[in-house]
XYZ file of N, CA, C and O in Angstrom:
604
model
N 0.908 -1.228 -0.045
C 0.030 -0.035 0.013
C 0.880 1.246 0.004
O 1.585 1.483 0.893
N 0.916 2.029 -1.100
C 1.679 3.146 -1.139
C 0.884 4.446 -1.218
O 1.484 5.511 -1.330
N -0.365 4.427 -1.068
C -1.198 5.512 -1.122
C -1.294 6.180 0.350
O -1.225 5.461 1.294
N -1.349 7.474 0.370
C -1.449 8.120 1.644
C -2.863 8.101 2.216
O -3.824 8.206 1.474
N -2.918 7.935 3.536
C -4.210 7.810 4.265
C -4.282 9.122 5.065
O -3.528 9.337 5.946
N -5.208 9.938 4.789
C -5.287 11.251 5.541
C -5.934 10.994 6.914
O -6.802 10.086 7.092
N -5.586 11.805 7.908
C -6.127 11.740 9.225
C -5.962 13.041 9.978
O -5.218 13.946 9.541
N -6.666 13.205 11.092
C -6.605 14.377 11.894
C -5.679 14.182 13.033
O -5.772 12.984 13.586
N -4.894 15.110 13.415
C -3.985 14.909 14.527
C -4.788 14.495 15.806
O -4.262 13.683 16.579
N -5.889 14.936 15.994
C -6.711 14.655 17.146
C -7.369 13.239 17.127
O -7.887 12.775 18.103
N -7.292 12.546 15.915
C -7.940 11.279 15.824
C -6.990 10.438 14.946
O -7.343 10.136 13.662
N -5.955 9.794 15.434
C -5.015 9.035 14.730
C -5.447 7.481 14.587
O -4.624 6.589 14.272
N -6.712 7.206 14.839
C -7.145 5.780 14.813
C -6.883 5.064 13.507
O -6.543 3.879 13.504
N -6.932 5.787 12.365
C -6.667 5.192 11.074
C -5.216 4.701 10.953
O -4.840 3.714 10.398
N -4.311 5.452 11.668
C -2.869 5.162 11.604
C -2.651 3.901 12.529
O -1.931 3.016 12.183
N -3.286 3.884 13.663
C -3.245 2.753 14.604
C -3.679 1.466 13.873
O -3.021 0.375 13.923
N -4.700 1.573 13.066
C -5.273 0.423 12.271
C -4.187 -0.026 11.281
O -3.964 -1.253 11.053
N -3.493 0.912 10.621
C -2.457 0.547 9.648
C -1.350 -0.216 10.355
O -0.801 -1.199 9.895
N -0.835 0.302 11.515
C 0.236 -0.339 12.260
C -0.221 -1.701 12.691
O 0.516 -2.699 12.534
N -1.411 -1.872 13.221
C -1.925 -3.240 13.617
C -1.979 -4.160 12.460
O -1.638 -5.372 12.598
N -2.398 -3.675 11.309
C -2.490 -4.612 10.129
C -1.160 -5.055 9.669
O -1.004 -6.284 9.318
N -0.163 -4.151 9.646
C 1.177 -4.540 9.260
C 1.726 -5.589 10.292
O 2.371 -6.581 9.866
N 1.580 -5.339 11.526
C 2.074 -6.205 12.629
C 1.402 -7.512 12.503
O 2.097 -8.589 12.615
N 0.067 -7.618 12.330
C -0.651 -8.854 12.225
C -0.137 -9.638 11.045
O -0.132 -10.941 11.143
N 0.132 -8.992 9.912
C 0.512 -9.738 8.731
C 1.979 -10.184 8.805
O 2.317 -11.072 8.003
N 2.760 -9.637 9.765
C 4.131 -9.955 9.893
C 4.886 -9.845 8.562
O 5.626 -10.735 8.162
N 4.573 -8.770 7.885
C 5.052 -8.516 6.548
C 6.525 -8.232 6.570
O 6.951 -7.319 7.260
N 7.371 -8.959 5.815
C 8.747 -8.748 5.826
C 9.227 -7.617 4.852
O 10.353 -7.182 4.864
N 8.299 -7.119 4.065
C 8.603 -6.073 3.146
C 9.201 -6.567 1.818
O 9.486 -7.754 1.689
N 9.423 -5.679 0.865
C 9.870 -6.077 -0.471
C 11.343 -6.592 -0.391
O 11.685 -7.456 -1.187
N 12.166 -6.079 0.525
C 13.566 -6.547 0.574
C 13.855 -7.488 1.755
O 15.006 -7.685 2.023
N 12.792 -7.828 2.483
C 12.916 -8.717 3.622
C 13.476 -8.060 4.843
O 13.831 -8.706 5.885
N 13.648 -6.717 4.860
C 14.174 -6.032 6.012
C 13.164 -5.295 6.896
O 13.510 -4.506 7.709
N 11.922 -5.556 6.614
C 10.824 -4.979 7.409
C 9.962 -4.000 6.722
O 10.218 -3.677 5.597
N 9.008 -3.483 7.487
C 8.014 -2.493 6.994
C 7.867 -1.366 7.976
O 7.952 -1.611 9.200
N 7.738 -0.173 7.554
C 7.479 0.956 8.402
C 6.172 1.675 8.021
O 5.770 1.573 6.837
N 5.532 2.271 9.041
C 4.436 3.112 8.727
C 4.890 4.580 8.861
O 5.492 4.941 9.946
N 4.830 5.256 7.777
C 5.316 6.667 7.810
C 4.200 7.649 8.127
O 3.174 7.609 7.480
N 4.386 8.443 9.101
C 3.488 9.468 9.551
C 4.120 10.866 9.090
O 5.271 11.149 9.404
N 3.272 11.644 8.424
C 3.758 12.967 7.923
C 2.914 14.062 8.439
O 1.679 14.061 8.293
N 3.646 15.080 9.043
C 2.942 16.283 9.573
C 2.668 17.146 8.381
O 3.409 17.185 7.338
N 1.654 17.939 8.453
C 1.379 18.967 7.374
C 2.488 19.946 7.199
O 3.158 20.285 8.283
N 2.755 20.384 6.050
C 3.854 21.420 5.885
C 3.397 22.699 6.599
O 2.243 23.024 6.692
N 4.385 23.412 7.062
C 4.190 24.633 7.729
C 3.724 25.620 6.695
O 4.281 25.657 5.581
N 2.797 26.557 6.984
C 2.371 27.563 6.031
C 3.557 28.415 5.634
O 4.503 28.668 6.522
N 3.638 28.832 4.420
C 4.867 29.443 3.829
C 5.338 30.682 4.699
O 6.510 30.719 4.897
N 4.432 31.512 5.162
C 4.858 32.685 5.909
C 5.461 32.314 7.248
O 6.396 32.930 7.768
N 4.864 31.244 7.852
C 5.417 30.785 9.144
C 6.752 30.119 8.983
O 7.666 30.277 9.795
N 6.860 29.292 7.864
C 8.163 28.640 7.607
C 9.283 29.626 7.411
O 10.377 29.399 7.740
N 8.937 30.711 6.652
C 9.912 31.717 6.410
C 10.543 32.292 7.666
O 11.767 32.419 7.777
N 9.753 32.580 8.651
C 10.304 33.161 9.906
C 10.861 32.138 10.905
O 11.688 32.421 11.649
N 10.375 30.882 10.870
C 10.777 29.860 11.725
C 11.900 28.951 11.086
O 12.295 28.041 11.748
N 12.193 29.139 9.826
C 13.119 28.261 9.093
C 12.702 26.803 9.215
O 13.528 25.951 9.543
N 11.474 26.528 9.005
C 10.900 25.186 9.163
C 10.068 24.815 7.981
O 8.901 24.616 8.120
N 10.709 24.784 6.793
C 9.942 24.481 5.603
C 10.215 23.019 5.092
O 9.866 22.676 4.008
N 10.914 22.235 5.911
C 11.244 20.934 5.392
C 10.160 19.866 5.842
O 9.258 20.168 6.632
N 10.359 18.720 5.319
C 9.463 17.662 5.588
C 9.561 17.214 7.086
O 10.692 17.213 7.572
N 8.520 16.772 7.639
C 8.524 16.290 8.991
C 7.823 14.871 9.029
O 6.566 14.846 8.834
N 8.586 13.808 9.178
C 8.051 12.496 9.242
C 8.505 11.712 10.517
O 9.563 12.044 11.070
N 7.655 10.803 10.842
C 7.962 9.848 11.882
C 7.808 8.489 11.181
O 6.727 8.195 10.650
N 8.893 7.693 11.157
C 8.888 6.418 10.545
C 8.836 5.332 11.646
O 9.820 5.042 12.291
N 7.615 4.732 11.839
C 7.418 3.780 12.867
C 7.816 2.391 12.328
O 7.272 1.873 11.368
N 8.837 1.807 12.992
C 9.330 0.503 12.612
C 8.310 -0.590 13.185
O 8.258 -0.733 14.435
N 7.588 -1.217 12.320
C 6.546 -2.106 12.766
C 7.080 -3.501 12.685
O 7.000 -4.313 13.708
N 7.733 -3.904 11.558
C 8.305 -5.221 11.445
C 9.815 -5.102 11.079
O 10.216 -4.080 10.495
N 10.538 -6.057 11.487
C 11.978 -6.142 11.263
C 12.300 -7.187 10.191
O 11.344 -7.716 9.647
N 13.475 -7.558 10.091
C 13.929 -8.478 9.141
C 13.054 -9.824 9.231
O 12.880 -10.299 10.355
N 12.612 -10.267 8.127
C 11.772 -11.497 8.022
C 10.352 -11.282 8.594
O 9.582 -12.225 8.736
N 9.972 -10.059 8.841
C 8.580 -9.821 9.311
C 8.467 -9.908 10.845
O 7.284 -9.979 11.320
N 9.563 -9.990 11.517
C 9.483 -10.164 12.958
C 9.005 -8.873 13.632
O 9.363 -7.760 13.329
N 8.025 -9.048 14.635
C 7.505 -7.965 15.419
C 8.022 -8.170 16.799
O 7.679 -9.081 17.497
N 9.019 -7.187 17.234
C 9.680 -7.419 18.487
C 10.277 -6.125 19.035
O 10.302 -5.174 18.358
N 10.658 -6.230 20.275
C 11.258 -5.099 21.017
C 12.647 -4.896 20.336
O 13.298 -5.825 19.971
N 13.172 -3.700 20.214
C 12.599 -2.440 20.669
C 11.649 -1.930 19.550
O 11.789 -2.235 18.371
N 10.615 -1.204 19.966
C 9.703 -0.584 19.057
C 10.116 0.863 18.907
O 10.005 1.677 19.831
N 10.626 1.220 17.649
C 11.114 2.518 17.599
C 10.581 3.394 16.428
O 9.986 2.862 15.493
N 10.872 4.659 16.587
C 10.299 5.652 15.551
C 11.490 6.509 15.169
O 12.127 7.121 16.055
N 11.806 6.544 13.850
C 12.813 7.448 13.417
C 12.188 8.779 13.068
O 11.193 8.822 12.310
N 12.785 9.889 13.563
C 12.217 11.219 13.310
C 13.051 11.829 12.162
O 14.259 11.877 12.272
N 12.340 12.195 11.045
C 13.092 12.841 9.934
C 12.475 14.274 9.878
O 11.439 14.510 9.368
N 13.325 15.249 10.426
C 12.831 16.653 10.526
C 14.083 17.510 10.314
O 15.151 17.120 10.114
N 13.676 18.804 10.271
C 14.727 19.907 10.097
C 15.738 19.898 11.260
O 16.825 20.399 11.139
N 15.362 19.265 12.339
C 16.253 19.230 13.552
C 17.264 18.202 13.542
O 18.162 18.119 14.383
N 17.251 17.273 12.519
C 18.251 16.259 12.354
C 18.350 15.360 13.533
O 17.269 14.948 14.108
N 19.569 15.008 13.844
C 19.781 13.969 14.892
C 19.398 14.514 16.317
O 19.166 13.711 17.241
N 19.320 15.845 16.440
C 18.958 16.392 17.760
C 17.448 16.391 17.998
O 17.021 16.771 19.175
N 16.659 15.987 17.041
C 15.186 16.118 17.211
C 14.717 15.336 18.407
O 13.899 15.902 19.172
N 15.137 14.113 18.656
C 14.615 13.319 19.808
C 14.969 14.040 21.111
O 14.077 13.968 21.992
N 16.086 14.693 21.276
C 16.407 15.357 22.526
C 15.691 16.674 22.741
O 15.725 17.251 23.835
N 15.079 17.165 21.735
C 14.276 18.393 21.790
C 12.906 18.179 22.418
O 12.136 19.119 22.713
N 12.519 16.915 22.518
C 11.189 16.549 22.942
C 10.922 16.534 24.428
O 9.803 16.601 24.918
N 11.945 16.287 25.213
C 11.778 16.180 26.636
C 11.425 14.744 27.012
O 11.359 13.870 26.123
N 11.233 14.524 28.313
C 10.885 13.158 28.804
C 9.478 12.761 28.596
O 8.576 13.544 28.741
N 9.226 11.505 28.265
C 7.867 11.002 28.152
C 7.912 9.577 28.783
O 8.813 8.711 28.513
N 7.062 9.369 29.742
C 7.013 8.141 30.473
C 6.954 6.907 29.562
O 6.138 6.913 28.633
N 7.809 5.968 29.754
C 7.757 4.649 28.935
C 8.559 4.787 27.625
O 8.477 3.909 26.831
N 9.320 5.913 27.438
C 10.057 6.034 26.234
C 11.500 6.385 26.543
O 11.801 6.956 27.573
N 12.423 6.133 25.530
C 13.766 6.624 25.539
C 14.005 7.273 24.283
O 13.314 7.130 23.262
N 15.076 8.121 24.257
C 15.452 8.849 23.028
C 16.872 8.506 22.710
O 17.691 8.148 23.538
N 17.224 8.642 21.396
C 18.519 8.368 20.883
C 18.858 9.153 19.677
O 17.982 9.374 18.870
N 20.111 9.565 19.597
C 20.613 10.096 18.296
C 21.792 9.245 17.893
O 22.935 9.452 18.267
N 21.441 8.228 17.097
C 22.424 7.243 16.715
C 22.846 7.329 15.288
O 21.939 7.370 14.431
N 24.139 7.399 14.978
C 24.574 7.468 13.654
C 23.946 8.719 12.857
O 23.650 8.584 11.696
N 23.813 9.794 13.566
C 23.238 10.965 12.966
C 21.688 10.956 12.732
O 21.152 11.809 11.977
N 20.985 9.981 13.302
C 19.604 9.759 13.141
C 18.919 9.947 14.506
O 19.437 9.518 15.485
N 17.692 10.540 14.573
C 16.903 10.633 15.765
C 15.943 9.559 15.896
O 15.160 9.335 14.968
N 15.862 8.975 17.092
C 14.935 7.921 17.398
C 14.213 8.128 18.704
O 14.814 8.589 19.658
N 12.928 7.684 18.744
C 12.167 7.519 19.943
C 12.006 6.041 20.068
O 11.709 5.316 19.090
N 12.232 5.530 21.354
C 12.094 4.056 21.546
C 11.162 3.856 22.635
O 11.212 4.359 23.706
N 10.041 2.983 22.258
C 9.100 2.659 23.221
C 9.607 1.441 24.023
O 9.972 0.366 23.498
N 9.678 1.634 25.409
C 10.144 0.576 26.247
C 9.093 -0.533 26.531
O 7.928 -0.169 26.334
N 9.558 -1.643 26.884
C 8.653 -2.662 27.253
C 8.733 -3.820 26.227
O 8.984 -3.612 25.039
N 8.322 -5.024 26.670
C 8.428 -6.192 25.796
C 7.280 -6.339 24.741
O 7.407 -6.945 23.759
N 6.149 -5.663 25.068
C 4.968 -5.750 24.168
C 4.682 -4.408 23.550
O 4.714 -3.410 24.276
N 4.339 -4.377 22.370
C 3.956 -3.055 21.740
C 2.623 -2.541 22.147
O 1.693 -3.356 22.323
N 2.558 -1.286 22.428
C 1.301 -0.626 22.687
C 1.039 0.218 21.424
O 1.563 1.364 21.290
N 0.307 -0.247 20.471
C 0.185 0.438 19.177
C -0.495 1.793 19.252
O -0.026 2.723 18.579
N -1.469 1.940 20.092
C -2.040 3.282 20.331
C -0.975 4.249 20.869
O -0.919 5.375 20.335
N -0.249 3.875 21.826
C 0.794 4.775 22.412
C 1.934 5.014 21.333
O 2.505 6.043 21.333
N 2.283 3.997 20.586
C 3.308 4.107 19.583
C 2.932 5.194 18.531
O 3.667 6.082 18.201
N 1.702 5.110 18.041
C 1.217 6.129 17.104
C 1.074 7.484 17.765
O 1.502 8.532 17.216
N 0.488 7.543 18.965
C 0.285 8.738 19.682
C 1.656 9.462 19.952
O 1.831 10.638 19.788
N 2.622 8.645 20.330
C 4.002 9.192 20.535
C 4.581 9.831 19.292
O 5.231 10.852 19.317
N 4.366 9.204 18.173
C 4.872 9.657 16.885
C 4.250 10.904 16.488
O 4.910 11.913 16.142
N 2.936 11.028 16.615
C 2.154 12.234 16.210
C 2.453 13.366 17.161
O 2.736 14.513 16.678
N 2.518 13.132 18.461
C 2.825 14.162 19.423
C 4.252 14.709 19.268
O 4.491 15.874 19.506
N 5.159 13.836 18.969
C 6.549 14.244 18.672
C 6.654 15.248 17.529
O 7.299 16.273 17.552
N 5.993 14.841 16.410
C 5.993 15.693 15.231
C 5.369 16.998 15.523
O 5.784 18.090 15.132
N 4.199 16.998 16.256
C 3.462 18.177 16.600
C 4.382 19.165 17.460
O 4.372 20.380 17.183
N 5.048 18.560 18.366
C 5.949 19.456 19.176
C 7.089 20.017 18.347
O 7.414 21.227 18.480
N 7.689 19.222 17.507
C 8.782 19.697 16.639
C 8.292 20.681 15.601
O 9.118 21.520 15.174
N 7.050 20.583 15.206
C 6.421 21.484 14.266
C 5.846 22.732 14.886
O 5.224 23.501 14.234
N 5.937 22.869 16.182
C 5.360 23.913 16.947
C 3.863 23.996 16.804
O 3.293 24.959 16.391
N 3.266 22.866 17.161
C 1.799 22.743 17.201
C 1.098 23.054 15.822
O 0.390 24.031 15.706
N 1.298 22.182 14.893
C 0.691 22.353 13.542
C -0.852 22.137 13.663
O -1.361 21.717 14.665
N -1.469 22.478 12.568
C -2.931 22.415 12.526
C -3.400 20.984 12.715
O -2.612 20.017 12.467
N -4.652 20.755 13.005
C -5.259 19.401 13.226
C -5.422 18.660 11.938
O -5.181 17.415 11.922
N -5.767 19.263 10.914
C -5.852 18.646 9.549
C -4.683 18.593 8.816
O -3.664 19.200 9.049
N -4.696 17.799 7.697
C -3.537 17.768 6.739
C -2.494 16.750 7.087
O -1.508 16.619 6.446
N -2.723 15.958 8.042
C -1.847 14.880 8.387
C -2.099 13.688 7.467
O -3.175 13.499 6.975
N -1.034 12.800 7.283
C -1.205 11.657 6.426
C -0.207 10.597 6.851
O 0.757 10.825 7.477
N -0.551 9.385 6.492
C 0.220 8.171 6.790
C 0.203 7.250 5.596
O -0.732 7.159 4.840
N 1.218 6.360 5.525
C 1.297 5.297 4.579
C 2.146 4.200 4.959
O 2.980 4.380 5.922
N 2.036 3.055 4.405
C 2.836 1.905 4.648
C 4.038 1.899 3.644
O 3.898 2.084 2.446
N 5.241 1.742 4.196
C 6.419 1.664 3.367
C 6.960 0.271 3.418
O 7.567 -0.107 4.411
N 6.757 -0.458 2.321
C 7.273 -1.924 2.265
C 8.685 -1.965 1.560
O 9.219 -3.025 1.510
N 9.132 -0.856 1.121
C 10.472 -0.867 0.293
C 11.623 -0.413 1.285
O 12.623 0.104 0.853
N 11.563 -0.781 2.545
C 12.546 -0.413 3.566
C 13.891 -1.158 3.257
O 13.817 -2.337 3.085
N 14.987 -0.478 3.300
C 16.302 -1.047 3.246
C 17.125 -0.528 4.390
O 17.500 0.700 4.360
N 17.446 -1.329 5.342
C 18.234 -0.943 6.506
C 19.669 -1.538 6.301
O 19.818 -2.679 6.076
N 20.558 -0.645 6.441
C 22.005 -1.100 6.433
C 22.746 -0.702 7.615
O 22.712 0.193 8.230
């Protein structure tokens, strides 16, 4: 599924359904390295981006399955934003989560042996909202990325 699914920031239930479907299918992806659900925040309005220097893409890539379609700990989210590797450390503490900037990439890591898909999606959306300085409720979208290649 490569088409974008629109949703409202206040109601990410459609994204939770995408994550659950990928996990239940234990989909290994096109290259056998796993599948991610990509959550994208709406672009900042042009005049706001001009003053805040925030006109770049803001994505949270939720790692749902790993190599061979395995669903296991750690459950992490890669943040792809204008803040680069420092993005995760700009978010502050959140109960049940850890942050990392590994190899120049920003990650949020959900602690615990079992995934909480609602909390995983909520954490991704709230992180993007905070990094985007509270974007509008509409204009959010998500999709499944089966072409993941991790090296």
